[in-house]
mmCIF file of C-alpha atoms in Angstrom:
data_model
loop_
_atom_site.group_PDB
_atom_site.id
_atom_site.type_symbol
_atom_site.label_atom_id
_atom_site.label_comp_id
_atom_site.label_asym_id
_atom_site.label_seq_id
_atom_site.Cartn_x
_atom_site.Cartn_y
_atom_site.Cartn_z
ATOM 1 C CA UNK A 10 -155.358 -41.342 23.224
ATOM 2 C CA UNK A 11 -153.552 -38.206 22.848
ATOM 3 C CA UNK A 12 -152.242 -37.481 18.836
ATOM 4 C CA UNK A 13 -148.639 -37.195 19.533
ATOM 5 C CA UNK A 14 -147.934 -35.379 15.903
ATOM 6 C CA UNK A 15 -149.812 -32.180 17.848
ATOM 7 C CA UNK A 16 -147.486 -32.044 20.461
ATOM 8 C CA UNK A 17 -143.632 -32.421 20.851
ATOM 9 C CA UNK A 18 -141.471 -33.593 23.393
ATOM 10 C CA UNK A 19 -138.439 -32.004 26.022
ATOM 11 C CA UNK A 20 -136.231 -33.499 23.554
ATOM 12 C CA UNK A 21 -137.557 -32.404 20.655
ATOM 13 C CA UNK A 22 -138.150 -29.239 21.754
ATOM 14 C CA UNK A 23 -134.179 -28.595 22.976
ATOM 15 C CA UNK A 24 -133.837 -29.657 19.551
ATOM 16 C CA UNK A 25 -135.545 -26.354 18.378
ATOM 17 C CA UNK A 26 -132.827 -24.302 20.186
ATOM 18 C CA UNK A 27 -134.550 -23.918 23.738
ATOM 19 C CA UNK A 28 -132.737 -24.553 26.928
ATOM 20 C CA UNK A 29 -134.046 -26.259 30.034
ATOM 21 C CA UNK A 30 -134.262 -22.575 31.428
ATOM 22 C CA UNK A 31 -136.035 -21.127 28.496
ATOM 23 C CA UNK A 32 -138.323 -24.359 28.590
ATOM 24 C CA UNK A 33 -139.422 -23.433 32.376
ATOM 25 C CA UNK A 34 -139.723 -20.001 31.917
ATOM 26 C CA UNK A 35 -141.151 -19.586 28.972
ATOM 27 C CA UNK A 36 -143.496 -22.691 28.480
ATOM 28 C CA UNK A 37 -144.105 -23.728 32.248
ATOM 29 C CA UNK A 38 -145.659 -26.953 32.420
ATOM 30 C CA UNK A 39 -146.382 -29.500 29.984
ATOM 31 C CA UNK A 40 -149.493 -29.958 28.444
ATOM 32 C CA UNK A 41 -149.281 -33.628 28.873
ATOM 33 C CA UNK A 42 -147.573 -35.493 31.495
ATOM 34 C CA UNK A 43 -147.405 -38.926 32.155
ATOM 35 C CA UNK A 44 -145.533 -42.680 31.677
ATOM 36 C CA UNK A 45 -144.100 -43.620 28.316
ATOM 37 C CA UNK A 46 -146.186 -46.955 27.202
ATOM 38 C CA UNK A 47 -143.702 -48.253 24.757
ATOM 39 C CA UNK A 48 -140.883 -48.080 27.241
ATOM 40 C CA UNK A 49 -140.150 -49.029 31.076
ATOM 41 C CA UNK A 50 -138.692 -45.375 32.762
ATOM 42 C CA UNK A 51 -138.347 -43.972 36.125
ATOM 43 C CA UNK A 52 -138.564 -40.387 34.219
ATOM 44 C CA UNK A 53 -142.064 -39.174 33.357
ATOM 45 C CA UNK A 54 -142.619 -38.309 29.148
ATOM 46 C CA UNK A 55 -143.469 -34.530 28.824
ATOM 47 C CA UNK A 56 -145.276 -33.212 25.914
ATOM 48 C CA UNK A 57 -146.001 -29.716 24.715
ATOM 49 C CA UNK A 58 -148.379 -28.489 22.227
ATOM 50 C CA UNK A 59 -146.834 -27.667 19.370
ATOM 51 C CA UNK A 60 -149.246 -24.846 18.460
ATOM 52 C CA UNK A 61 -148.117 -23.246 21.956
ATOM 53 C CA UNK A 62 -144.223 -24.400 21.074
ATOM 54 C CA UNK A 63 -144.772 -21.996 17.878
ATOM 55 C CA UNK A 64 -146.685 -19.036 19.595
ATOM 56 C CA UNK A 65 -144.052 -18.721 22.388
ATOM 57 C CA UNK A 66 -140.974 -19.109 19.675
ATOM 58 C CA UNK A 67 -142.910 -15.815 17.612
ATOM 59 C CA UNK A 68 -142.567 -13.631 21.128
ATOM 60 C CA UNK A 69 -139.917 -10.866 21.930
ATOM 61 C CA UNK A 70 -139.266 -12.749 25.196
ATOM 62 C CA UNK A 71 -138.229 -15.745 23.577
ATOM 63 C CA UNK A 72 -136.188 -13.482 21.381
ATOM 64 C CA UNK A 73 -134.649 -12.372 23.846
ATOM 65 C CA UNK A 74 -134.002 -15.581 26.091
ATOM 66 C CA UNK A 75 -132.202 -17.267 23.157
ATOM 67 C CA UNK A 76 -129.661 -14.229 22.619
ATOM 68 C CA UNK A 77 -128.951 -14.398 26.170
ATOM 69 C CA UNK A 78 -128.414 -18.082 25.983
ATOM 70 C CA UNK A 79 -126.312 -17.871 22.934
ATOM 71 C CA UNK A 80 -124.160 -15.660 24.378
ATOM 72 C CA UNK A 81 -123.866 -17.577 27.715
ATOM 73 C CA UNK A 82 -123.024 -20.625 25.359
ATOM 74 C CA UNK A 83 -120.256 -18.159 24.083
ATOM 75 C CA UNK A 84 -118.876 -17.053 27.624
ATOM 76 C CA UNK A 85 -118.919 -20.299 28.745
ATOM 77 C CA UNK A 86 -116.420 -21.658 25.168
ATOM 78 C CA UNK A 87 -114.195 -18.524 25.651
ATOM 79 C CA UNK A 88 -113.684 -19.151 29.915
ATOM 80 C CA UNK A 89 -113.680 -22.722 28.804
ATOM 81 C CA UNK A 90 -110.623 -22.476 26.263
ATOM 82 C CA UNK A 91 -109.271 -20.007 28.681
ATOM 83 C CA UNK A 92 -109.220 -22.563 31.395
ATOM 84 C CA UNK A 93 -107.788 -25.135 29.420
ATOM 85 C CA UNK A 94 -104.690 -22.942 28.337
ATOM 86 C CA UNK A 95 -104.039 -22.142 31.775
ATOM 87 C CA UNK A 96 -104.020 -25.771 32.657
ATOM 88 C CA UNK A 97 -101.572 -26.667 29.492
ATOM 89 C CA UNK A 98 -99.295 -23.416 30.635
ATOM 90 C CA UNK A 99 -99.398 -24.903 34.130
ATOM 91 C CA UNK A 100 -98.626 -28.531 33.391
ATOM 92 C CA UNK A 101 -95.742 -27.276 31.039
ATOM 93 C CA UNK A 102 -94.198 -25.140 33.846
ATOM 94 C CA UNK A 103 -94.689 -27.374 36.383
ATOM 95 C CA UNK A 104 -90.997 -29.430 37.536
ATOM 96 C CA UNK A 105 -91.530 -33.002 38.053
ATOM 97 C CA UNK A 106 -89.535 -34.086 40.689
ATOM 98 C CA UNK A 107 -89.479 -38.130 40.349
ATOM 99 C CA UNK A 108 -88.822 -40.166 43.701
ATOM 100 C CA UNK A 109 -85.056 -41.414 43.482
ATOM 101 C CA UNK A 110 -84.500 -45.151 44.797
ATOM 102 C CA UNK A 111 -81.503 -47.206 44.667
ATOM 103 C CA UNK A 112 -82.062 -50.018 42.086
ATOM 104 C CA UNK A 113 -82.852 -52.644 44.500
ATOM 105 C CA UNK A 114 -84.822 -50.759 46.347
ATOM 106 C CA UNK A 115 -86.501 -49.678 43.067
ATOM 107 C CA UNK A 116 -87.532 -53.297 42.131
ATOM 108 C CA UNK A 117 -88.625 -54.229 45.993
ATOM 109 C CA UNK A 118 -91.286 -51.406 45.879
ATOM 110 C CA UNK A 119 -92.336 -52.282 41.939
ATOM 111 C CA UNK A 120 -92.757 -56.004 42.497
ATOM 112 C CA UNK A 121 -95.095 -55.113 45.855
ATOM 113 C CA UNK A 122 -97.096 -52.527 44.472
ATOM 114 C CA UNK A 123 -97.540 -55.142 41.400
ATOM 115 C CA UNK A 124 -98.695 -57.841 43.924
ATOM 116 C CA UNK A 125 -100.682 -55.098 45.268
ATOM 117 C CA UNK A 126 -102.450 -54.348 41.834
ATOM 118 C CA UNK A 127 -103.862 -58.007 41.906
ATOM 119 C CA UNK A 128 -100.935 -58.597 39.575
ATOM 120 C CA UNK A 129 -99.955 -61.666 41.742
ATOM 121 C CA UNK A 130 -99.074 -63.968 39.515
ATOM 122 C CA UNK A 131 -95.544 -64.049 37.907
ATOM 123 C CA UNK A 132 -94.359 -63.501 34.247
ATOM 124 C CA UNK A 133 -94.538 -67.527 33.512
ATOM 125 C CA UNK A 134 -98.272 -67.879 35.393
ATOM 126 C CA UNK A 135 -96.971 -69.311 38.682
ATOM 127 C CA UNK A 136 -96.991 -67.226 41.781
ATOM 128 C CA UNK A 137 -95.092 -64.186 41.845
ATOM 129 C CA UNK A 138 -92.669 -65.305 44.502
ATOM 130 C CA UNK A 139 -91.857 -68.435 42.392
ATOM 131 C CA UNK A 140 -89.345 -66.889 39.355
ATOM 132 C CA UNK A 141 -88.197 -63.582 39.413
ATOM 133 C CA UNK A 142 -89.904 -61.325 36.607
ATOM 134 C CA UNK A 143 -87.850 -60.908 32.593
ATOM 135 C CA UNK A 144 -86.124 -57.257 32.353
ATOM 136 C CA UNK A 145 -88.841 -55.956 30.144
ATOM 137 C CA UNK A 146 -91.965 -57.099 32.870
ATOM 138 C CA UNK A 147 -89.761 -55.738 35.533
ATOM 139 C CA UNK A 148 -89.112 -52.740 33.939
ATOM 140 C CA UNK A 149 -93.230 -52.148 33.196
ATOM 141 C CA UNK A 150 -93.688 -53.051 36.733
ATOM 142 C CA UNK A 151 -91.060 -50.247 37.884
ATOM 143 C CA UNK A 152 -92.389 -47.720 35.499
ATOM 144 C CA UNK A 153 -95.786 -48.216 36.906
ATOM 145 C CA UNK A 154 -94.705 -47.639 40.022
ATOM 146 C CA UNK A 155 -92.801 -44.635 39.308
ATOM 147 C CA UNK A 156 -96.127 -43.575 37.814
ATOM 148 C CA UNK A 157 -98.091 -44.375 41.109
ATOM 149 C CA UNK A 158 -95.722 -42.499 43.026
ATOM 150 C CA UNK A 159 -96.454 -39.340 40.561
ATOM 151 C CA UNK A 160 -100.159 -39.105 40.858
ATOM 152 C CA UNK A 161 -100.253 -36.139 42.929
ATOM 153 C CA UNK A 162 -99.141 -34.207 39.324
ATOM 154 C CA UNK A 163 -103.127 -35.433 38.334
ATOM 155 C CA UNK A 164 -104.338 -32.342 40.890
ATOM 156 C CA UNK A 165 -102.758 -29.973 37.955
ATOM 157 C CA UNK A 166 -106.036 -31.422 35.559
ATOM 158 C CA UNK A 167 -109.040 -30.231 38.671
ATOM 159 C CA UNK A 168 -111.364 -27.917 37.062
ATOM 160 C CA UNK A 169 -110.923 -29.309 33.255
ATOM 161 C CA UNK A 170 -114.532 -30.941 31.822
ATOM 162 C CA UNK A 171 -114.822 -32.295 28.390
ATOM 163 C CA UNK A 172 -113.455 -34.473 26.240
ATOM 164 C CA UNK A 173 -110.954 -32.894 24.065
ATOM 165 C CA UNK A 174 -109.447 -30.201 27.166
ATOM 166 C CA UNK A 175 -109.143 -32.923 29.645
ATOM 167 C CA UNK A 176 -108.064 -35.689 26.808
ATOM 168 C CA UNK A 177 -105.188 -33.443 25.588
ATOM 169 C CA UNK A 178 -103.979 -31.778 28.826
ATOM 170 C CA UNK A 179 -103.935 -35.464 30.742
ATOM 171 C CA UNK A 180 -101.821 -36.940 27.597
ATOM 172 C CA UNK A 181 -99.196 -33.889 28.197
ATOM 173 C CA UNK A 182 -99.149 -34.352 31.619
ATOM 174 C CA UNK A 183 -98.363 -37.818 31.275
ATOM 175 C CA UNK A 184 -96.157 -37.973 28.936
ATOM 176 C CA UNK A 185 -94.068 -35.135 30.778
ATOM 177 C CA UNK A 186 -94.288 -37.728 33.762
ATOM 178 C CA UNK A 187 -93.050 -40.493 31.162
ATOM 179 C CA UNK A 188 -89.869 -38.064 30.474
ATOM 180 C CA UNK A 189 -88.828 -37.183 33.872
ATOM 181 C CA UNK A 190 -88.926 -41.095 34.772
ATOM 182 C CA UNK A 191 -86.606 -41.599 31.750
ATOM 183 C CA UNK A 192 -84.804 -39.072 32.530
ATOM 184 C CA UNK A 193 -84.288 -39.786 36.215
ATOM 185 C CA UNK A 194 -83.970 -43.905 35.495
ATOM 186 C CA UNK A 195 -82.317 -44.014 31.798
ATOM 187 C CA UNK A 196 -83.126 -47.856 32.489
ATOM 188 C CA UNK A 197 -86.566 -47.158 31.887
ATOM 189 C CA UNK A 198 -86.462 -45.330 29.267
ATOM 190 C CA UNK A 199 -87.239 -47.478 26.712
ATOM 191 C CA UNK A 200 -90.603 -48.633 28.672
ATOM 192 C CA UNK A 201 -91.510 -44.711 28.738
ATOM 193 C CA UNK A 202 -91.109 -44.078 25.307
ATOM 194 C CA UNK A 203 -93.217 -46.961 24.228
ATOM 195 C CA UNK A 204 -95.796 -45.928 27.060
ATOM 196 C CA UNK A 205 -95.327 -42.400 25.433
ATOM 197 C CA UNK A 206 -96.139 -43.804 21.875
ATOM 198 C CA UNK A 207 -98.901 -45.661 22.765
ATOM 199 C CA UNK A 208 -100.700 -42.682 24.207
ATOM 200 C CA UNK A 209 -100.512 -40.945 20.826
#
């Protein structure tokens, strides 16, 4: 049986500052290759001597590698942030226009795309067509529709990855979609604002 404390793992040796690149180029191969015996996994364990770990870590070339991938790490933040202010500028500037429908219409369209959401059943638990929904489920249901009908706005978010630039440009868009339905339906407003507030 191999001693383990000799060698490390992929993990463990990302954890030492190398990247998947550095790892192939600079290490090739792992020393020992095969099936993880405490746990079930379609992905083979890797090990590398540590010895050979530390040898490669005391060359110029690995010097150099992890400058290069520091500063990639860098680029990529800066065209990152970059990105992500364009996207905020974008979704600012952008006008909303917001589908106008005469009130009945309005609720015809809301209570079908409900019953098309699997939300058949009515406010009181019978079937949808059996009561008509309260004012305040009626003017959810409308507001989600309005919402539906504004999904195209979503395209302005392509090319956004991670959490916190995708997280904080999709709650601005949305809540700019939440005003322009108030301000197109003043009806609704109420349901936007709350909408808006629980997005916060």
């Amino acid at each position: 049986m191999t001693d383990r404390t000799t060698y490390v793992t992929l993990t463990g040796v990302r954890r030492r500052g190398w990247t998947d690149s550095m790892v192939r180029d600079l290490l090739g191969s792992p020393d020992v290759q095969g099936r993880d015996p405490r746990r079930w996994s379609l992905a083979p364990v890797r090990l590398y001597l540590l010895v050979r770990v530390e040898t490669v870590e005391r060359t110029a070339e690995f010097a150099a590698a992890s400058l290069l991938s520091k500063a990639r790490s860098v680029a990529a933040g800066v065209y990152a942030e970059r990105r992500r202010a364009a996207v905020l500028s974008a979704i600012r500037a952008e006008p909303i226009e917001v589908p106008l429908l005469p009130g009945p219409e309005l609720e015809r369209r809301a209570v079908r795309h409900r019953h098309l959401l699997g939300g058949a059943r009515g406010p009181g638990g019978g079937e949808a067509g059996d009561a008509p929904p309260g004012a305040e489920a009626l003017a959810r249901w409308q507001v989600s529709y309005l919402r539906h009908a504004l999904s195209r706005y979503e395209s302005l978010l392509d090319g956004l990855y991670g959490e916190t630039g995708r997280g904080d440009a999709g709650r601005l868009l949305r809540r700019r979609l939440y005003e322009a339905i108030a301000a197109a339906y003043p009806a609704l407003a109420r349901e936007c604002r709350r909408r808006i507030a629980v997005e916060r």
